Coordinates of N, CA and C in Angstrom, one line a residue:
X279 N 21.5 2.6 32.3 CA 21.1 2.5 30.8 C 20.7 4.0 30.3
X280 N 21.1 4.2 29.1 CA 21.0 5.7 28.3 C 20.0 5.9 27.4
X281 N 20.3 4.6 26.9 CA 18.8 4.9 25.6 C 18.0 3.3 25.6
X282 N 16.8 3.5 25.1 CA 16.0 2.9 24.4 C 15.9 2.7 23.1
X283 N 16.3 2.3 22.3 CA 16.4 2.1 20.8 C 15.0 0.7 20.5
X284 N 14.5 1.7 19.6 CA 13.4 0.9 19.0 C 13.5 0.9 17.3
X285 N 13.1 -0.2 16.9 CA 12.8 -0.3 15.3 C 11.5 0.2 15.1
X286 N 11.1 0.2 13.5 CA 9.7 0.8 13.5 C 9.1 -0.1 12.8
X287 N 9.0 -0.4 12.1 CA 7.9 -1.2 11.2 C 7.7 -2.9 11.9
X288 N 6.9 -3.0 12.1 CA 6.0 -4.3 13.0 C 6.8 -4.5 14.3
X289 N 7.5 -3.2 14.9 CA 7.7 -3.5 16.1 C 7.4 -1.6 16.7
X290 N 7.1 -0.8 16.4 CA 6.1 0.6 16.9 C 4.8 0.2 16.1
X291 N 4.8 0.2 14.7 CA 3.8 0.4 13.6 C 4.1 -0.9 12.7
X292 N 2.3 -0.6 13.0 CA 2.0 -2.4 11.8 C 0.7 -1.7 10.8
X293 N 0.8 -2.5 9.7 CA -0.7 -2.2 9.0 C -1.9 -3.1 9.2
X294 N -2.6 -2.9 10.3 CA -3.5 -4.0 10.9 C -4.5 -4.6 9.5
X295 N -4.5 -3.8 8.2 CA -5.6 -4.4 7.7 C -4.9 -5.6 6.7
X296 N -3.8 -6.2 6.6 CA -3.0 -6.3 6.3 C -3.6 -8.2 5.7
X297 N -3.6 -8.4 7.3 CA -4.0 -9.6 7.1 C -5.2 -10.5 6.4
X298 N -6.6 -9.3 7.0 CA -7.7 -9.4 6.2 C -7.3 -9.8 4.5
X299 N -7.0 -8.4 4.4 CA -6.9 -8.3 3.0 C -6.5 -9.7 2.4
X300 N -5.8 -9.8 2.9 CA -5.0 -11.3 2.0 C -5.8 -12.1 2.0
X301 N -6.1 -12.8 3.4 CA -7.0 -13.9 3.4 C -8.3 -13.8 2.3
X302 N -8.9 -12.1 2.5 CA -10.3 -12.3 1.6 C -9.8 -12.4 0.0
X303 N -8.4 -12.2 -0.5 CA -8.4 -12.2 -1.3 C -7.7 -14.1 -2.0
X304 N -7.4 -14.7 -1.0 CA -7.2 -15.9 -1.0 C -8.4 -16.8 -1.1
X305 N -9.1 -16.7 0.2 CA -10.4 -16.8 -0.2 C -11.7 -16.9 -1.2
X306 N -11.7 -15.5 -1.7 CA -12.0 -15.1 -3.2 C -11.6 -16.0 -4.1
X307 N -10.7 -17.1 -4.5 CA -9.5 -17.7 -5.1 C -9.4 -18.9 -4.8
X308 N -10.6 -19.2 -4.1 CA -10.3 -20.4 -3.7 C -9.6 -21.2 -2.6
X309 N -9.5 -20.3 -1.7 CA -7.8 -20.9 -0.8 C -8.6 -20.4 0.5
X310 N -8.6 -21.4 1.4 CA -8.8 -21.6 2.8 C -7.2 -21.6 3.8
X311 N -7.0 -20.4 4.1 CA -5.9 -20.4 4.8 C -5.9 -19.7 5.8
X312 N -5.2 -20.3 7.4 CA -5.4 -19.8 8.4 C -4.5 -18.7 8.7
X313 N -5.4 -17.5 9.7 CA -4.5 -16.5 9.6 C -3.3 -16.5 10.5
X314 N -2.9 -17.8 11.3 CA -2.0 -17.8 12.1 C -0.9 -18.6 11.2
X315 N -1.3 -19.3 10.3 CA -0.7 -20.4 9.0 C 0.1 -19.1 8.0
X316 N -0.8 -18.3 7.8 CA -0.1 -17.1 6.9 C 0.5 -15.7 7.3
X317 N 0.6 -15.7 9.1 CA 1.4 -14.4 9.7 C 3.0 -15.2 10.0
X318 N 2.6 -16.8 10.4 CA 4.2 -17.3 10.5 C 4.9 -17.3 9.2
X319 N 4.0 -18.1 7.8 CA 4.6 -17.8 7.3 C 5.2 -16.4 6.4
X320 N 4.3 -15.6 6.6 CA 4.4 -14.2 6.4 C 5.8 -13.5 6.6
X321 N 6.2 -14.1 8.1 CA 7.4 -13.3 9.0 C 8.4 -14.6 8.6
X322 N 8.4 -15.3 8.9 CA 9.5 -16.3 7.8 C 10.1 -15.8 6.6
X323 N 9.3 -15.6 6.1 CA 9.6 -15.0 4.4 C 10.5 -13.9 4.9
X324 N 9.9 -12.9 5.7 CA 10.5 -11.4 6.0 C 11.9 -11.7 6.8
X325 N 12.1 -12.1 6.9 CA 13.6 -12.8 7.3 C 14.6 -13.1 6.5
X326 N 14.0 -13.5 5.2 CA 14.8 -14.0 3.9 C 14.9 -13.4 3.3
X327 N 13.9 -12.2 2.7 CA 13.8 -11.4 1.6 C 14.0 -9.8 2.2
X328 N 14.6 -8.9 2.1 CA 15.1 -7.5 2.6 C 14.2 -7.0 1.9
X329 N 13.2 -6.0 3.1 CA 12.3 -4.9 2.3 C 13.0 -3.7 2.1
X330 N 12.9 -3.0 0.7 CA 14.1 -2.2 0.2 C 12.9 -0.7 0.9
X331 N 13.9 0.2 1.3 CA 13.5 1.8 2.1 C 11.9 1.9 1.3
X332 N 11.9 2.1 0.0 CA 10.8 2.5 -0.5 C 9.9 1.6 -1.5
X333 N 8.9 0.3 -1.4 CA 8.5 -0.4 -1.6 C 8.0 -0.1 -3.3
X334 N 7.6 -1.4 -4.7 CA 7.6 -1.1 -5.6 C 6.5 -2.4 -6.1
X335 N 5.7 -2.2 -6.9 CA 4.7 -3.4 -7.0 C 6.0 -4.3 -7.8
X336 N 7.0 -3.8 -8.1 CA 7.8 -4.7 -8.8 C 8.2 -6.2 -7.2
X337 N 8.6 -4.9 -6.3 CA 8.9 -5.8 -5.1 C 7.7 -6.8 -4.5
X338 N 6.8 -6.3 -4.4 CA 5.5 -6.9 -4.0 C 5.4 -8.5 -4.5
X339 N 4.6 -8.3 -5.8 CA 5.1 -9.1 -6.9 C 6.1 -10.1 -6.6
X340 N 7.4 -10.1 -6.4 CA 8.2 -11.3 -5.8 C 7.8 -11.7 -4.6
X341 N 7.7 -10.8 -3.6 CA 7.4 -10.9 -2.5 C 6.2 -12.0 -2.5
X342 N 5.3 -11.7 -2.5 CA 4.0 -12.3 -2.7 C 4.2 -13.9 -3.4
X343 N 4.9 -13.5 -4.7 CA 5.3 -14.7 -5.4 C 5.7 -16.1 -4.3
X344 N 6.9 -15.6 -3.6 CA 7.3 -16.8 -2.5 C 6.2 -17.2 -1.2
X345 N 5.7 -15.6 -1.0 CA 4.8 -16.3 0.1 C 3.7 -17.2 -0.8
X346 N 3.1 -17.3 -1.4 CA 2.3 -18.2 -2.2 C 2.5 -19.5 -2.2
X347 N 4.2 -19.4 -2.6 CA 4.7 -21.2 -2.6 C 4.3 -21.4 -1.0
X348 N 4.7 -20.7 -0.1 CA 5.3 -20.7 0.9 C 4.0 -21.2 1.6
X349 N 2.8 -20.9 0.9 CA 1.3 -21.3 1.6 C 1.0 -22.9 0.7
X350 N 1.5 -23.1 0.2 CA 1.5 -24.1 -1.3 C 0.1 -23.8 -2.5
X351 N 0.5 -22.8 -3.1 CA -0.4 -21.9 -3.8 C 0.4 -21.4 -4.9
X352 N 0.0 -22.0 -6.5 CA 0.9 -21.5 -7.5 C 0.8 -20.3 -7.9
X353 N 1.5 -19.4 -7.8 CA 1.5 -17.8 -8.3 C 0.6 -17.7 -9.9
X354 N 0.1 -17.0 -10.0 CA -0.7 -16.7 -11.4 C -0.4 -15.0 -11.7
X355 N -0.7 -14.7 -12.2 CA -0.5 -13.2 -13.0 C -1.7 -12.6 -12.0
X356 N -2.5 -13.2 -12.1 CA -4.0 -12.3 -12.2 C -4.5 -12.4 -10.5
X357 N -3.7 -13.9 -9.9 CA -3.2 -13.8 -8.1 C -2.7 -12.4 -7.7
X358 N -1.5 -12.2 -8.2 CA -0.5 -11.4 -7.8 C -1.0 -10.1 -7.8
X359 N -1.9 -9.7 -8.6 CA -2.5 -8.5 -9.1 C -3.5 -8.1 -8.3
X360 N -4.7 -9.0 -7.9 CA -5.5 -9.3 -7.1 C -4.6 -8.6 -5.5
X361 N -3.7 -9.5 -4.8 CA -3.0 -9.7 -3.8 C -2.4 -7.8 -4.0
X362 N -1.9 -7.4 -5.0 CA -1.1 -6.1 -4.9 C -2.3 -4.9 -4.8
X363 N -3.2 -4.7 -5.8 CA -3.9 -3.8 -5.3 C -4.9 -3.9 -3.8
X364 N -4.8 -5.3 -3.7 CA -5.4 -5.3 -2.3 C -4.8 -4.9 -1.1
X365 N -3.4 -4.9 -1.6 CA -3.2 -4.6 -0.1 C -1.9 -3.2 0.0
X366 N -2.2 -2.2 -1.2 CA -1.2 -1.6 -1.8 C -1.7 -0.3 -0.7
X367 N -0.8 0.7 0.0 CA -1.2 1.4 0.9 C -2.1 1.6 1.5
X368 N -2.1 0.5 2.0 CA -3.0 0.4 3.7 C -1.9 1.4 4.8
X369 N -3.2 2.0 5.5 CA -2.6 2.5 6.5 C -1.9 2.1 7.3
X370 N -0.7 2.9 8.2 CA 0.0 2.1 9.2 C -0.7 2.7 10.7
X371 N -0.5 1.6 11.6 CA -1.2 2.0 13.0 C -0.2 2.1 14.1
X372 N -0.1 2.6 15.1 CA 0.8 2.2 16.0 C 0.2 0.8 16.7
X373 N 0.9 0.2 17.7 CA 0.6 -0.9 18.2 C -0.2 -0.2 19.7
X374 N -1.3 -1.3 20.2 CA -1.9 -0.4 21.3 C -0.6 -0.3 22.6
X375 N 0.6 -1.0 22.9 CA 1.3 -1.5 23.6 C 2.3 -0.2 23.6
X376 N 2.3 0.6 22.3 CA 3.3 2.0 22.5 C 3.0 2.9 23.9
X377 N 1.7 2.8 24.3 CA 1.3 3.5 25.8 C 2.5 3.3 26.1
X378 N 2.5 1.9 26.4 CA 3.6 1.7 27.8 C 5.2 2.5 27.8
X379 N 5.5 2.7 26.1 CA 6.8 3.0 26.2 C 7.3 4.7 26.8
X380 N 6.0 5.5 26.6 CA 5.5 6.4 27.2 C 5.8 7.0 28.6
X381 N 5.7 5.6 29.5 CA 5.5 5.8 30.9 C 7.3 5.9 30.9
X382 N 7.9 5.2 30.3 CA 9.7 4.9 30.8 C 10.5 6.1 31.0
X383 N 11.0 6.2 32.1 CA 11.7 7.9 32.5 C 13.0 7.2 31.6
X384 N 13.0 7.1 30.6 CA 14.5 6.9 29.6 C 14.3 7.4 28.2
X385 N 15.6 7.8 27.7 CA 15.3 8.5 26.0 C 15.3 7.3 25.3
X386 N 14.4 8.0 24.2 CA 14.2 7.1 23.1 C 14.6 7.6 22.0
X387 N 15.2 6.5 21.1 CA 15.1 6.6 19.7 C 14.9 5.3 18.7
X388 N 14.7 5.8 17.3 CA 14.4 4.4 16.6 C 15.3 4.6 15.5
X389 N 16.1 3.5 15.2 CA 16.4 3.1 14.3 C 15.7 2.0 13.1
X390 N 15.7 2.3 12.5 CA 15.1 1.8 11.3 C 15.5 1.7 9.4
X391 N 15.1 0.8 8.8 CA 15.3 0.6 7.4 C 13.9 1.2 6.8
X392 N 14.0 2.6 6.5 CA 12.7 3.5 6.2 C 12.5 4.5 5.8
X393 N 12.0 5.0 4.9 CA 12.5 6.3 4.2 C 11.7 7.2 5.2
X394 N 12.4 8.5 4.5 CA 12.7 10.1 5.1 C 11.6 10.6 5.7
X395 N 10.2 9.8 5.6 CA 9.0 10.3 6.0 C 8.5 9.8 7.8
X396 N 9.8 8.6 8.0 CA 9.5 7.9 9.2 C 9.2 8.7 10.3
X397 N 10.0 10.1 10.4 CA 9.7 10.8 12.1 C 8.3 11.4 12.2
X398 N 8.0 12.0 10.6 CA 6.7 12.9 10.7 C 5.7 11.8 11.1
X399 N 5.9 10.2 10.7 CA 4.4 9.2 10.6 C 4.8 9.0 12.2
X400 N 5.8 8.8 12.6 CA 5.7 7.7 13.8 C 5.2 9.3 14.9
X401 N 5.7 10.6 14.4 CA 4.4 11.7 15.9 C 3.5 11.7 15.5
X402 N 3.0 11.4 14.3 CA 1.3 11.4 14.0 C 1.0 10.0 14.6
X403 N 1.7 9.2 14.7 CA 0.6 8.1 15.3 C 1.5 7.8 16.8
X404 N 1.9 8.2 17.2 CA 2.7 7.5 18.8 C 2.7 9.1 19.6
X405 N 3.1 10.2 18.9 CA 3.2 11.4 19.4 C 4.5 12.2 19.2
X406 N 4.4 13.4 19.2 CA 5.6 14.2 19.4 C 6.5 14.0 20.6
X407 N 7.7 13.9 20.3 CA 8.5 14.5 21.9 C 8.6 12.9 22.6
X408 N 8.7 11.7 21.8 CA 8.7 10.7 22.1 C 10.0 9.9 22.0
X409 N 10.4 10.4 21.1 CA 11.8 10.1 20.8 C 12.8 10.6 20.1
X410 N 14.0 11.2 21.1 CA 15.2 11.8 20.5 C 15.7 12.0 19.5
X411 N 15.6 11.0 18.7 CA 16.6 10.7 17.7 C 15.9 10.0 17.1
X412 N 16.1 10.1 15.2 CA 15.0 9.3 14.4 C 16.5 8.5 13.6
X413 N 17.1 7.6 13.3 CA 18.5 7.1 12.9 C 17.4 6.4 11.2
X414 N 17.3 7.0 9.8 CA 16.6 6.3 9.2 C 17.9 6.0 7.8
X415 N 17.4 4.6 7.7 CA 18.3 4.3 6.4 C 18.4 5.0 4.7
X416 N 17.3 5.4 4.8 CA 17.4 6.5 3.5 C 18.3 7.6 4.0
X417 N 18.3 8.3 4.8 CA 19.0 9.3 4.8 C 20.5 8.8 5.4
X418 N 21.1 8.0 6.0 CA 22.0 7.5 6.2 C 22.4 6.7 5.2
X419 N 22.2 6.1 4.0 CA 22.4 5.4 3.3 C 23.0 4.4 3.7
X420 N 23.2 4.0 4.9 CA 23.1 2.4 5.7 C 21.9 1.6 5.5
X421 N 21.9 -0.1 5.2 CA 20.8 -0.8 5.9 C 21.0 -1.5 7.2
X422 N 20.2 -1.8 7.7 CA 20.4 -3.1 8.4 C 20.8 -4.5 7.7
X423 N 20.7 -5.3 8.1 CA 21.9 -5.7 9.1 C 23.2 -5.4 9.2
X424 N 23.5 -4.1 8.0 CA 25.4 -3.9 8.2 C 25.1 -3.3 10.1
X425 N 26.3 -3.8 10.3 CA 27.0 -3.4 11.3 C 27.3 -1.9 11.2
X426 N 27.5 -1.3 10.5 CA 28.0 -0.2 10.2 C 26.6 0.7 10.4
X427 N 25.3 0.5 9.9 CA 24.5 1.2 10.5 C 23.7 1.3 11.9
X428 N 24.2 0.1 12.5 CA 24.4 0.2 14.2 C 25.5 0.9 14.8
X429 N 26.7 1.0 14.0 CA 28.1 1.9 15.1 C 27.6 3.1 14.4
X430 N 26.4 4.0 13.5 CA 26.6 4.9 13.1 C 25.4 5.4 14.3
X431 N 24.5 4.7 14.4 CA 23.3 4.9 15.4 C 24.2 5.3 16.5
X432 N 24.4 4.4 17.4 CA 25.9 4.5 18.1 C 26.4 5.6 18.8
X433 N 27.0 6.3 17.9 CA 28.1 7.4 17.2 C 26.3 8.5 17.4
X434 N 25.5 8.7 16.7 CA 24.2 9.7 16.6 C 23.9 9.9 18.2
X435 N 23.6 8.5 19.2 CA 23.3 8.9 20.2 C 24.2 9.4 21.4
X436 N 25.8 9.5 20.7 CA 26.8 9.5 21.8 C 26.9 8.5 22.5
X437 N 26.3 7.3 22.5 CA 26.3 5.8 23.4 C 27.3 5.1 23.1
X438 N 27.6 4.1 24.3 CA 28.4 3.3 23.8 C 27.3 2.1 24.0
X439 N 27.7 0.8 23.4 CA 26.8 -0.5 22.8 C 26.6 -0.4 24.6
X440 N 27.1 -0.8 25.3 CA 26.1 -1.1 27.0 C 25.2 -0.1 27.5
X441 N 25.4 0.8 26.9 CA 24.5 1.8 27.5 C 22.6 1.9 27.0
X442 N 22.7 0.6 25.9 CA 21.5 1.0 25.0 C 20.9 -0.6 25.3
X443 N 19.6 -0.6 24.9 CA 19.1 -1.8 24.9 C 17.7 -1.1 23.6
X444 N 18.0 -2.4 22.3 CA 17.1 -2.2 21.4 C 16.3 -3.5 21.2
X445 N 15.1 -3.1 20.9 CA 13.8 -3.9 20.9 C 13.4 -3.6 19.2
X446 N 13.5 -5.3 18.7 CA 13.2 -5.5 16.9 C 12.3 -6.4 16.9
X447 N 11.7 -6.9 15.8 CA 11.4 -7.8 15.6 C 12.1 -8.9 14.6
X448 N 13.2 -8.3 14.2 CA 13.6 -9.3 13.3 C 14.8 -9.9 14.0
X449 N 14.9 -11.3 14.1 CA 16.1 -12.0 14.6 C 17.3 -11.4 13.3
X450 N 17.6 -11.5 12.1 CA 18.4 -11.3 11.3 C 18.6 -9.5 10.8
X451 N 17.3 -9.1 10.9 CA 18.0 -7.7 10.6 C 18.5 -6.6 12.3
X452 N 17.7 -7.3 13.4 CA 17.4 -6.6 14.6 C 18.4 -7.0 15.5
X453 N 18.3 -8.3 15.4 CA 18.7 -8.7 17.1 C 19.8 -9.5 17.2
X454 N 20.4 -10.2 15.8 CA 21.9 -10.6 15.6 C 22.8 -9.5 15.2
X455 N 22.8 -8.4 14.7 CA 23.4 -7.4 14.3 C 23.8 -6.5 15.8
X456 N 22.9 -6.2 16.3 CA 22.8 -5.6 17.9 C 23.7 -6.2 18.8
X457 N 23.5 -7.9 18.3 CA 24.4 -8.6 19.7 C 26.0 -8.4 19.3
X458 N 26.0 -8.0 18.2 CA 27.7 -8.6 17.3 C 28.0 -7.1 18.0
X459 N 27.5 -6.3 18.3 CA 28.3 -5.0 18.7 C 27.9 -4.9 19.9
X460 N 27.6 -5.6 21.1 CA 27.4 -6.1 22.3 C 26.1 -5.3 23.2
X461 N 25.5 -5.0 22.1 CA 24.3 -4.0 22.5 C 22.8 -5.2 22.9
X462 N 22.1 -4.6 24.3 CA 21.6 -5.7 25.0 C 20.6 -5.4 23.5
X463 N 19.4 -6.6 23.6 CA 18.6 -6.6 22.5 C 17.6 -7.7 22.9
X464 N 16.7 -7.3 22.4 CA 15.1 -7.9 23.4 C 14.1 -8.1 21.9
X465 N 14.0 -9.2 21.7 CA 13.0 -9.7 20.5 C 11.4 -8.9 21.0
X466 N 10.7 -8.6 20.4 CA 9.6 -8.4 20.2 C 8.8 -9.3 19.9
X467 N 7.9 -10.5 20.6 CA 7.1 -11.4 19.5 C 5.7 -11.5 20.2
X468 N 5.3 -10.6 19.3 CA 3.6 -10.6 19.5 C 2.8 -11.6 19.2
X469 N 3.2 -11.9 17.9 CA 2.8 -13.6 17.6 C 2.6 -14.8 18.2
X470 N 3.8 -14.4 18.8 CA 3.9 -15.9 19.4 C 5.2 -16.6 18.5
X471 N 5.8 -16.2 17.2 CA 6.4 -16.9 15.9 C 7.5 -17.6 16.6
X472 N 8.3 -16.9 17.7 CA 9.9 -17.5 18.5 C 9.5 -17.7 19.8
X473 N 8.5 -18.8 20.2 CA 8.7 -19.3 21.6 C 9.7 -18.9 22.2
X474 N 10.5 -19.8 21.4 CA 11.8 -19.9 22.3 C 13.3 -19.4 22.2
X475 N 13.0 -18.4 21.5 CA 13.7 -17.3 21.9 C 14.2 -16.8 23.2
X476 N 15.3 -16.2 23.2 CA 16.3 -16.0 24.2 C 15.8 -14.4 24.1
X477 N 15.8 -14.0 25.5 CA 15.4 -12.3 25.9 C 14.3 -12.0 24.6
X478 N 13.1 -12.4 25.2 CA 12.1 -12.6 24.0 C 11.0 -11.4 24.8
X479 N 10.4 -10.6 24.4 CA 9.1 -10.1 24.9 C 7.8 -10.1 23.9
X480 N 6.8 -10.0 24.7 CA 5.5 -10.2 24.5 C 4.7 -8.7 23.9
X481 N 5.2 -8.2 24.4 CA 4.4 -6.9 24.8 C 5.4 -5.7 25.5
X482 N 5.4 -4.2 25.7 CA 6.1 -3.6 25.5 C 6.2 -3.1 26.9
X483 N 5.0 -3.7 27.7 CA 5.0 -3.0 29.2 C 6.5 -4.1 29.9
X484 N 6.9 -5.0 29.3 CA 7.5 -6.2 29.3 C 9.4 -5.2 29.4
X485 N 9.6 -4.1 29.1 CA 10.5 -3.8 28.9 C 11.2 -3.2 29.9
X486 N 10.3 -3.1 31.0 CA 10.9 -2.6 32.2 C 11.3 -3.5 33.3
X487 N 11.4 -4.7 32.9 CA 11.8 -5.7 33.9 C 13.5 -5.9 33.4
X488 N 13.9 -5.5 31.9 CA 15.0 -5.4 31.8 C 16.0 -3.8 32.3
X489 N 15.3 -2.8 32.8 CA 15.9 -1.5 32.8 C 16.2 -1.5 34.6

């Protein structure tokens, strides 16, 4: 195996305050909702709806809008508003589980749907000299799930699809796209959200039982 290909956003880096936020502001509002009730349906949504490279309260605003139905909770102006400044640049954290990827005598890189700023955040929070190759869709003007911004990753690392094994969390933008160009690919589910998922992992120390 040649490379490690990782994604970045809720599979290196998550915004841990993320969840709070919501709930106190659901709460605030009247609404009793469990936080394991509003991360499935959270990542459900995120499957349906494409987060564009650089976020927009215009996008939020929708966004929010469906997860609302999606909790059975009718959107209001003054909800939405509430919900956007609450949770409008929260910091991003690495996950405590990046240690492990540390220890792997293999190169890394990350592909991701993320503007131009992704290599400087992910060595402030995971470290320098961590990963080879930064493949980001702003500057490639590929998204995920084209195909085309996987044979271009590809093509960046010199690899061919067997030689890489990439770790996502999204079944639709991550790990169906990966398999169509025969590249091994290993779900990330911290949640718990896909039991039963096929080549599913837990945690990231989990990655060397495939290498």
């Amino acid at each position: 195996m040649k490379y490690l290909l990782f994604d970045a956003a809720n599979t290196l880096i998550y915004k841990p305050n993320l969840w709070e936020r919501i709930l106190k502001v659901l709460q605030d509002n009247g609404y009793k909702i469990n936080e394991t009730e509003l991360k499935l349906r959270h990542k459900l949504l995120s499957e349906i709806i494409n987060f564009p490279d650089t976020t927009s309260r215009g996008f939020y605003e929708e966004f929010n809008s469906e997860l609302l139905m999606a909790l059975g909770i009718i959107p209001n102006e003054n909800l939405l508003k509430e919900l956007f400044e609450a949770c409008s640049y929260l910091p991003w954290q690495a996950f405590d589980d990046c240690e492990e990827i540390k220890k792997l005598d293999i190169k890394k890189a990350v592909v991701s749907n993320f503007n131009s700023s992704l290599q400087e955040k992910l060595e402030g929070l995971i470290g320098e000299n961590i990963f080879d190759e930064y493949i980001v869709s702003e500057k490639e003007n590929l998204r995920k799930p084209s195909l085309e911004f996987y044979t271009r990753a590809l093509e960046k690392l010199n690899a061919e699809a067997g030689e890489i094994i990439y770790i996502g969390d999204s079944l639709k933008l991550d790990i169906i796209p990966a398999k169509k160009l025969g590249i091994k690919a290993l779900l990330i589910d911290r949640d718990d959200i896909y039991p039963s998922a096929k080549d599913r992992i837990t945690n990231f120390s989990e990655i060397k039982n495939y290498l």
